[in-house]
Amino acid sequence: MVLVLVEHSEANPTDPSLQALTLARSFGQPVHALLVGAAADLSEHGVSVTHVAEHVALGSFAPDAWAAILGEVAGRLSASAVIAAGTERGNEVIARLAARTGLPFAANCIAVSPGPPVTVTRLRWGGSLLEEARLHGSHALITVAPHVVPVEPSPMPADIERFTPDLSDEDLLVRVVEHVAALGGGVSLTEAKVVVSGGRGVGSKEGFAMIEELAGLLGAAVGCSRAVTSAGWRPHTDQVGQTGTKVAPEVYIACGISGATQHMAGLKGAKRILAINTDPEAPMMLNADYAVVGDLKEIVPAISAEIRKSR
Amino acid sequence: MRILACIKRVPITGGRIVLTDDARAIDTRHLGFTMSPHEECGVEEAVRIIETNGGDSVVLTLGPSEAVEQLRDAMALGIDRAIHLLTDDQEWDGEATAAALTEAIQSDEATSGRFDLIFFGNESADSAGFQVGARVARALGRYCATGLKGVSVEGSSVRCEQEVEGGRDVYVLPLPAVLTVKEGLNLPRYPSVPGRMRARSKPVAVSTPLRPEPQLELVRLIVPAGQGRQAEVLGSGAAAAPAVVEVLRKAGVL
């Protein structure tokens, strides 16, 4: 059997975890799920047994404890693979399990074949490159890249087995002790329907005034490239890309952005891309749906004026 | 305090990734190299903590001979000395990398004293294994927090902030600790000219670990097919504005 760590929000399994359950079925073995803190209805997702770890100390996330529980259940059931979603938490918990067991860990996989040896296809460079790799270990540790594998329902009645894990003080030391809520305000980059983004071509911190003006007219979020945050023109929270935020707007307007792989890794979810650049051969222009050639300092204010005129 | 920052040399890939003929590596003949972005913030954080608290800092990498450039970059930002675990061009998997780093850390600590903090990037820009920091922490028997965008040393503990949906989760770890950080933790400074000059004479200790057989074995790399976008040129200059507005209207965002 294979064991899948299922993350949930108030007993609702998260989408990336359901995607992990779908990929887990490619092993062709019974799939068991492990949830920490609450049971969830997984009867549509091909799970034969749902294991629910309940412990008074698990009210807040404790990654070592999660790794200990996952390792204990996997050992007890002789799981041939342990799988989680390639979320921050999924990768963190599986990395800790890998550290405890010395087993190989392949992060952010998009395909697996059971082997032996287990073979995976996984993401590198934020998805700009794929790697085919073999895992040589008694068990495979795998996370599944979020939002790549579509969820395929597979109805099956799931038994629920609740248990109380043995946890040491050591395993509970690293835990969330406080949550600081984000300050509201502004349009969120991840949820914006339109993102107006500026790159090195904007030229300066002050140059972003025209980007903000257009964003304001469109109810859009302001984004930027890594070159811009490295120069200190915008905060890192505005950065779109591999080491920034991944966006999924209806329209992404890229102003003066060359389109390095670092940036494009953040745009895979964008429906339409409009690029404005002086260089018609810039990768951003070649990977866009619409291109305007020229100086953004003339074009962006002209678009803002045109929008005002049309209202 | 004593602080260690672990870094990796990675290529600057530009607009399009080109592979070597055997498809086992990126063709880097025409590329520049840099420190992996998350790790650059680890180096900056190490330098800032030492500036505030006093002490000494070390940078450690496992990589080819040219990785000394990234070690010098880190020392130009203010790190005191470097340890270089020299490899040939072959990739090392996460487990092998962690084992070699652990051994180097233990050997340095045996002569110079324990590191209060060890910084890693949350994941490298290239292979993105998400695991070396956690493996080293476990091997050293130290607590570890990952994916951090806030770090503050408070006496004998360190407050760590992780960005999550709706805000930040906070962890408090006793020192010594291993922290993996993400870009956005700070804004790394540009190296100054005197900083670069000083970096040239700072010591780099070199050793050559043996590469074990990888447990996660690279078979081949594949450049994924593009998203197949075919750019329609709307025009050039300010005259294209009406066409842009038309596109926005059709997309239903105006």
XYZ file of C-alpha atoms in Angstrom:
565
model
C 0.000 0.000 0.000
C 0.922 3.635 -0.300
C 0.273 6.222 2.402
C -0.772 9.782 1.553
C -0.617 12.684 4.005
C -3.820 14.651 3.430
C -3.819 18.288 4.514
C -7.176 19.729 5.394
C -8.796 22.975 6.379
C -11.432 22.281 9.030
C -11.918 18.708 7.802
C -12.073 19.718 4.109
C -9.174 18.157 2.205
C -7.129 20.726 0.254
C -7.008 20.529 -3.559
C -3.259 19.761 -3.692
C -3.859 16.810 -1.337
C -6.625 15.465 -3.589
C -4.220 15.808 -6.531
C -1.666 13.814 -4.493
C -4.296 11.091 -3.907
C -4.904 10.909 -7.658
C -1.193 10.529 -8.441
C -0.802 8.000 -5.599
C -3.113 5.638 -7.454
C -0.502 5.278 -10.233
C 1.312 2.882 -7.883
C -1.535 0.411 -8.496
C -1.662 -0.413 -4.784
C -4.252 0.269 -2.073
C -4.138 3.915 -0.989
C -4.355 4.831 2.674
C -4.712 8.425 3.859
C -3.362 10.017 7.017
C -4.959 13.109 8.476
C -3.813 14.947 11.561
C -6.463 16.358 13.869
C -9.695 15.610 12.004
C -11.274 13.087 9.648
C -12.341 14.161 6.163
C -14.659 12.535 3.662
C -12.368 10.903 1.090
C -14.894 8.422 -0.281
C -14.613 9.941 -3.788
C -10.835 9.648 -3.901
C -9.923 5.970 -3.985
C -8.880 5.725 -0.336
C -9.406 2.352 1.346
C -8.479 3.400 4.902
C -8.340 6.861 6.441
C -6.086 7.056 9.487
C -6.807 9.964 11.796
C -4.163 10.992 14.333
C -5.666 12.682 17.362
C -3.528 14.143 20.135
C -4.150 16.946 22.572
C -0.840 18.606 21.585
C -1.653 18.713 17.858
C -3.868 21.800 17.973
C -1.177 23.775 16.180
C 1.107 22.624 13.357
C 4.214 20.794 14.605
C 6.244 19.528 11.628
C 8.481 17.074 13.522
C 5.414 15.547 15.179
C 3.703 15.199 11.787
C 6.823 13.516 10.373
C 6.981 11.178 13.399
C 3.328 10.168 12.982
C 3.704 9.661 9.236
C 6.801 7.512 9.795
C 5.093 5.463 12.514
C 2.006 4.724 10.392
C 4.081 3.998 7.261
C 6.237 1.583 9.263
C 3.274 -0.152 10.919
C 1.560 -0.695 7.555
C 4.766 -1.395 5.573
C 3.917 1.342 3.077
C 5.982 1.123 -0.104
C 5.663 4.870 -0.664
C 4.775 7.910 1.412
C 3.271 10.772 -0.530
C 2.177 14.330 0.262
C 1.192 17.449 -1.637
C 4.136 19.622 -2.730
C 2.899 22.478 -0.568
C 5.126 24.289 1.921
C 3.889 21.954 4.636
C 3.927 18.807 2.532
C 7.520 19.374 1.419
C 8.564 20.304 4.949
C 7.039 17.215 6.570
C 8.359 14.778 3.946
C 11.839 16.383 4.161
C 11.787 15.770 7.908
C 10.653 12.184 7.381
C 13.490 11.763 4.863
C 15.906 13.138 7.471
C 14.629 10.684 10.098
C 14.810 7.652 7.808
C 17.687 8.461 5.445
C 15.397 7.618 2.513
C 15.529 9.437 -0.843
C 12.899 12.160 -1.327
C 11.684 13.455 -4.695
C 9.883 16.790 -4.364
C 7.214 18.195 -6.682
C 6.569 15.181 -8.893
C 4.072 15.263 -11.752
C 4.243 11.566 -12.704
C 5.369 8.333 -11.043
C 5.772 4.748 -12.168
C 6.018 2.074 -9.492
C 9.162 0.281 -10.688
C 11.211 -1.015 -8.979
C 13.030 1.265 -8.908
C 10.333 3.897 -8.562
C 10.714 6.418 -11.391
C 9.396 9.960 -11.164
C 9.137 13.063 -13.285
C 9.602 16.130 -11.136
C 9.821 19.895 -11.446
C 13.061 21.842 -11.350
C 13.508 25.592 -11.741
C 9.940 26.281 -10.640
C 8.647 24.129 -13.499
C 10.863 25.577 -16.261
C 12.644 22.224 -16.441
C 11.577 18.629 -15.813
C 13.723 15.862 -14.363
C 13.257 12.157 -14.755
C 14.761 10.380 -11.739
C 14.951 6.973 -10.066
C 14.558 6.489 -6.337
C 16.845 3.833 -4.849
C 15.533 3.141 -1.376
C 13.416 0.607 0.484
C 10.538 3.101 0.348
C 9.875 6.116 -1.840
C 9.166 9.551 -0.380
C 7.363 11.782 -2.845
C 5.532 15.085 -2.972
C 3.197 16.002 -5.818
C 3.518 19.416 -7.500
C 0.348 21.414 -6.787
C -2.067 22.227 -9.613
C -0.457 20.032 -12.280
C -2.174 16.656 -11.844
C -5.956 16.962 -12.313
C -8.097 15.328 -9.605
C -9.788 12.175 -10.888
C -12.593 10.945 -8.648
C -12.621 7.244 -7.788
C -15.475 6.381 -5.427
C -14.628 3.788 -2.775
C -15.910 3.340 0.767
C -13.152 4.282 3.217
C -12.768 2.842 6.718
C -11.799 5.408 9.312
C -9.266 4.402 11.955
C -8.624 6.858 14.735
C -5.526 6.581 16.894
C -3.513 8.546 19.413
C 0.159 8.737 18.430
C 2.989 8.627 20.966
C 4.787 11.933 20.674
C 7.945 12.995 22.482
C 8.489 16.494 23.862
C 11.279 16.804 21.317
C 8.874 16.193 18.433
C 6.546 18.872 19.775
C 9.110 21.604 20.392
C 9.029 23.030 16.878
C 5.423 24.144 16.620
C 3.389 27.183 15.658
C 3.096 29.280 18.820
C 1.452 32.336 17.315
C -0.286 33.456 14.131
C 0.106 37.040 12.993
C -2.700 38.071 10.633
C -1.684 39.867 7.438
C -2.568 43.530 7.157
C -5.455 44.005 4.768
C -5.558 46.550 1.967
C -4.650 46.462 -1.690
C -5.588 43.826 -4.231
C -4.042 40.429 -3.488
C -1.614 39.280 -6.197
C -2.692 35.653 -5.980
C -6.382 36.453 -6.377
C -6.284 39.474 -8.711
C -8.193 39.212 -12.005
C -5.687 41.594 -13.564
C -2.035 42.097 -12.671
C -0.039 45.048 -14.007
C 3.609 44.201 -13.584
C 6.746 46.242 -14.106
C 10.312 45.172 -14.788
C 13.718 46.763 -15.106
C 12.340 48.776 -18.047
C 10.276 50.882 -15.634
C 13.597 52.486 -14.762
C 13.087 53.627 -11.167
C 11.007 53.410 -8.017
C 9.174 56.577 -9.081
C 8.491 55.065 -12.490
C 5.999 52.705 -10.828
C 3.556 55.611 -10.410
C 2.299 54.988 -13.957
C 2.042 51.237 -13.304
C 0.011 51.956 -10.167
C -2.202 54.392 -12.047
C -3.098 51.782 -14.680
C -3.575 49.125 -11.988
C -5.892 51.477 -10.099
C -8.046 52.017 -13.190
C -8.312 48.256 -13.750
C -8.785 47.252 -10.095
C -5.590 45.286 -10.638
C -2.757 44.217 -8.362
C 0.714 45.631 -8.991
C 3.437 43.066 -9.638
C 7.096 43.244 -10.559
C 10.087 41.176 -11.610
C 12.999 40.056 -9.431
C 15.273 42.748 -10.891
C 12.891 45.337 -9.439
C 12.814 43.918 -5.905
C 16.593 43.398 -5.934
C 16.967 47.089 -6.800
C 14.710 47.982 -3.866
C 12.088 49.703 -6.060
C 9.232 47.500 -4.814
C 8.766 45.201 -1.788
C 9.346 41.476 -2.269
C 5.613 40.855 -1.661
C 5.031 42.331 -5.162
C 7.447 39.978 -6.889
C 5.991 37.527 -9.406
C 8.109 34.484 -10.251
C 9.934 31.389 -9.093
C 11.057 32.964 -5.813
C 8.081 35.294 -5.573
C 4.337 34.850 -5.970
C 2.648 32.612 -8.530
C -0.295 34.406 -10.134
C -3.365 33.259 -12.096
C -5.141 36.358 -13.455
C -7.425 36.703 -16.464
C -4.946 39.219 -17.872
C -1.294 39.749 -16.982
C 0.204 42.969 -18.295
C 4.011 42.806 -18.355
C 5.630 46.219 -18.745
C 9.350 46.315 -19.463
C 9.931 42.743 -18.292
C 12.393 40.663 -20.337
C 10.776 37.331 -19.407
C 13.558 35.294 -17.798
C 12.578 31.761 -16.713
C 12.673 33.025 -13.101
C 9.749 35.346 -13.943
C 7.850 33.042 -16.332
C 7.701 30.361 -13.586
C 5.226 32.630 -11.788
C 2.939 33.113 -14.823
C 1.927 29.560 -15.692
C -1.574 30.188 -14.348
C -2.165 33.426 -16.310
C -4.970 33.167 -18.898
C -3.782 35.969 -21.186
C -0.485 37.790 -21.247
C -0.031 41.257 -22.729
C 3.588 42.347 -23.050
C 4.908 45.851 -23.565
C 8.582 46.023 -24.437
C 11.015 47.967 -26.608
C 12.547 44.651 -27.755
C 10.141 42.636 -29.937
C 12.420 39.588 -29.545
C 12.381 39.627 -25.714
C 11.277 36.216 -24.347
C 8.356 37.963 -22.629
C 7.095 39.226 -26.011
C 7.501 35.805 -27.645
C 5.628 34.094 -24.801
C 2.751 36.569 -24.685
C -0.688 36.484 -26.315
C -0.539 40.184 -27.192
C 2.476 42.389 -27.725
C 2.944 46.135 -27.959
C 6.357 47.283 -29.156
C 7.770 50.483 -27.740
C 8.559 52.565 -24.679
C 6.286 51.688 -21.764
C 6.666 55.266 -20.493
C 4.589 56.395 -23.479
C 2.378 53.356 -23.856
C 1.237 52.811 -20.245
C -0.014 56.409 -19.732
C -1.694 56.236 -23.170
C -3.594 53.094 -22.103
C -4.650 54.805 -18.859
C -5.844 57.846 -20.835
C -7.743 55.619 -23.270
C -9.507 53.834 -20.382
C -10.491 57.181 -18.832
C -11.764 58.430 -22.194
C -13.907 55.341 -22.666
C -15.718 55.814 -19.335
C 27.654 34.375 18.079
C 28.857 31.987 15.420
C 26.805 31.710 12.253
C 27.118 29.517 9.185
C 25.446 30.198 5.831
C 25.225 27.327 3.328
C 24.957 28.297 -0.331
C 24.772 26.768 -3.821
C 26.160 28.031 -7.122
C 23.466 28.027 -9.825
C 23.383 29.265 -13.442
C 21.460 32.378 -14.459
C 19.193 30.732 -17.014
C 17.909 33.785 -18.873
C 14.990 33.338 -21.237
C 15.340 29.740 -22.399
C 16.983 26.683 -20.911
C 19.275 24.698 -23.248
C 20.469 21.225 -22.267
C 23.759 19.433 -22.915
C 23.721 16.723 -25.595
C 23.273 13.921 -23.054
C 20.321 15.841 -21.477
C 21.783 15.370 -18.023
C 22.665 19.003 -17.344
C 21.986 22.550 -18.460
C 24.366 23.804 -21.137
C 26.009 26.598 -19.163
C 28.715 27.525 -21.680
C 27.104 30.901 -22.360
C 25.601 31.516 -18.929
C 26.630 33.481 -15.868
C 26.323 32.061 -12.363
C 25.001 33.316 -9.072
C 24.186 32.273 -5.556
C 20.740 30.644 -5.348
C 18.331 33.506 -4.385
C 16.969 32.185 -1.077
C 20.524 31.534 0.116
C 21.620 35.070 -0.690
C 19.096 36.171 1.951
C 20.586 33.620 4.381
C 24.026 35.180 3.858
C 22.635 38.705 4.333
C 20.818 37.644 7.521
C 23.990 36.048 8.904
C 25.954 39.246 8.240
C 23.271 41.431 9.873
C 23.059 39.266 13.011
C 26.836 39.348 13.428
C 26.863 43.136 12.873
C 24.346 43.496 15.720
C 25.573 40.827 18.116
C 29.267 40.453 17.280
C 30.932 37.139 16.527
C 32.064 35.398 13.400
C 30.499 33.981 10.279
C 31.380 31.242 7.834
C 30.025 30.348 4.376
C 29.949 26.737 3.179
C 29.292 25.263 -0.241
C 29.539 21.945 -2.025
C 30.290 22.548 -5.663
C 32.819 22.714 -8.518
C 36.019 24.764 -8.328
C 34.257 27.804 -9.852
C 31.901 27.931 -6.839
C 34.691 29.829 -5.101
C 33.231 32.861 -6.943
C 30.010 32.576 -4.930
C 32.011 32.041 -1.718
C 33.910 35.275 -2.499
C 30.572 37.019 -3.168
C 29.356 35.977 0.280
C 32.596 37.165 1.877
C 32.283 40.466 -0.010
C 28.961 40.960 1.789
C 30.720 40.511 5.136
C 31.152 36.768 5.852
C 34.553 36.118 7.480
C 35.765 32.901 5.885
C 34.709 30.030 3.636
C 34.688 26.246 3.434
C 34.603 24.729 -0.046
C 33.708 21.058 -0.506
C 35.047 20.507 -3.980
C 33.163 18.322 -6.473
C 33.562 17.449 -10.116
C 30.707 18.304 -12.463
C 28.427 15.497 -11.276
C 25.284 16.332 -9.327
C 24.962 15.272 -5.705
C 21.540 14.284 -4.385
C 20.049 15.749 -1.219
C 21.127 12.935 1.087
C 24.744 12.917 -0.162
C 24.963 16.717 -0.016
C 23.600 16.771 3.533
C 26.029 14.057 4.677
C 29.051 15.920 3.283
C 27.918 19.244 4.762
C 27.235 17.628 8.147
C 30.733 16.184 8.255
C 32.279 19.537 7.336
C 30.202 21.339 9.974
C 31.138 18.845 12.688
C 34.793 19.126 11.806
C 34.729 22.949 11.826
C 32.830 23.010 15.127
C 35.378 20.642 16.691
C 38.078 23.281 16.292
C 36.197 26.601 16.274
C 33.138 26.017 18.459
C 29.470 25.405 17.823
C 27.447 27.453 15.337
C 24.499 29.130 17.058
C 22.655 29.387 13.757
C 23.020 27.593 10.442
C 21.224 29.116 7.450
C 20.075 27.272 4.326
C 17.866 28.304 1.435
C 14.431 26.670 1.610
C 15.124 25.067 -1.761
C 17.784 25.631 -4.405
C 16.805 27.469 -7.584
C 17.931 24.594 -9.811
C 17.314 21.107 -8.407
C 14.804 22.324 -5.771
C 14.985 19.247 -3.535
C 13.520 20.982 -0.445
C 15.507 18.766 1.938
C 19.174 19.507 2.637
C 18.537 21.823 5.610
C 16.177 19.368 7.319
C 18.621 16.485 6.781
C 21.601 18.404 8.189
C 19.541 19.564 11.199
C 18.530 16.000 12.008
C 22.082 14.684 11.589
C 23.386 17.371 13.951
C 20.545 16.785 16.419
C 19.313 20.381 16.168
C 15.893 21.918 15.854
C 14.947 23.279 12.481
C 12.409 25.754 11.111
C 11.854 26.057 7.383
C 10.611 28.477 4.728
C 11.240 31.560 6.863
C 10.645 35.177 5.934
C 11.329 36.576 9.399
C 14.193 35.751 11.791
C 15.064 37.531 15.040
C 17.495 36.372 17.688
C 16.089 36.957 21.176
C 18.626 35.943 23.844
C 19.162 32.198 23.669
C 16.290 31.588 21.268
C 15.285 32.608 17.768
C 11.847 33.790 16.665
C 11.005 32.504 13.193
C 8.191 33.634 10.906
C 6.785 31.585 8.052
C 4.434 33.163 5.509
C 1.155 31.250 5.308
C -2.261 32.014 3.897
C -3.688 35.004 5.713
C -0.546 35.987 7.587
C 2.473 34.528 9.330
C 3.006 31.515 11.591
C 5.537 32.028 14.357
C 7.928 29.421 15.788
C 10.355 29.966 18.671
C 13.397 27.675 18.686
C 16.198 27.383 21.226
C 19.728 27.957 19.934
C 21.581 26.280 18.342
C 19.178 25.936 15.438
C 19.068 25.304 11.696
C 16.926 27.712 9.662
C 15.916 27.502 6.014
C 14.943 30.870 4.579
C 13.211 32.341 1.542
C 13.791 35.382 -0.598
C 11.945 38.342 0.898
C 13.459 37.703 4.351
C 15.562 40.803 3.728
C 16.942 42.829 0.848
C 20.531 41.660 0.344
C 23.014 44.517 0.069
C 25.232 45.058 -2.960
C 28.852 44.216 -2.194
C 30.994 47.331 -1.811
C 34.322 47.721 -3.608
C 36.274 47.550 -0.317
C 34.133 44.515 0.581
C 35.207 42.823 -2.656
C 38.844 43.723 -2.012
C 38.726 42.284 1.508
C 36.984 39.120 0.253
C 40.003 38.322 -1.940
C 42.235 37.763 1.054
C 39.741 35.992 3.298
C 40.556 32.291 3.857
C 38.893 29.474 1.897
C 39.417 25.967 3.303
C 39.107 23.357 0.547
C 38.479 19.623 0.896
C 37.302 16.973 -1.537
C 34.595 14.639 -0.213
C 33.828 11.346 -1.961
C 30.561 11.256 -3.863
C 28.423 8.278 -2.837
C 26.081 6.575 -5.311
C 22.959 8.767 -5.507
C 19.732 7.477 -3.951
C 17.801 9.948 -6.077
C 19.359 9.254 -9.449
C 19.005 11.778 -12.246
C 18.096 9.954 -15.472
C 17.578 12.900 -17.796
C 16.312 16.451 -17.990
C 13.476 17.555 -20.242
C 12.654 21.097 -21.367
C 8.843 21.190 -21.206
C 6.916 22.264 -24.280
C 5.980 25.944 -24.140
C 2.435 27.023 -23.432
C 2.034 27.589 -27.148
C 1.171 31.242 -26.938
C 1.337 32.980 -30.293
C 1.823 36.694 -29.753
C -0.455 38.986 -31.728
C 1.270 42.342 -32.194
C -1.256 45.046 -31.338
C 0.923 47.840 -32.623
C 3.746 50.033 -31.474
C 3.943 53.047 -29.220
C 1.064 55.053 -27.749
C -0.986 54.473 -30.908
C -1.595 50.882 -29.745
C -3.582 52.048 -26.694
C -7.079 51.663 -28.250
C -6.247 48.110 -29.350
C -5.053 47.293 -25.813
C -8.293 48.617 -24.326
C -10.237 46.492 -26.808
C -8.336 43.390 -25.651
C -9.073 44.233 -22.004
C -12.730 44.722 -22.823
C -12.953 41.380 -24.656
C -11.276 39.678 -21.698
C -14.056 41.044 -19.498
C -11.809 42.993 -17.163
C -12.963 46.494 -18.132
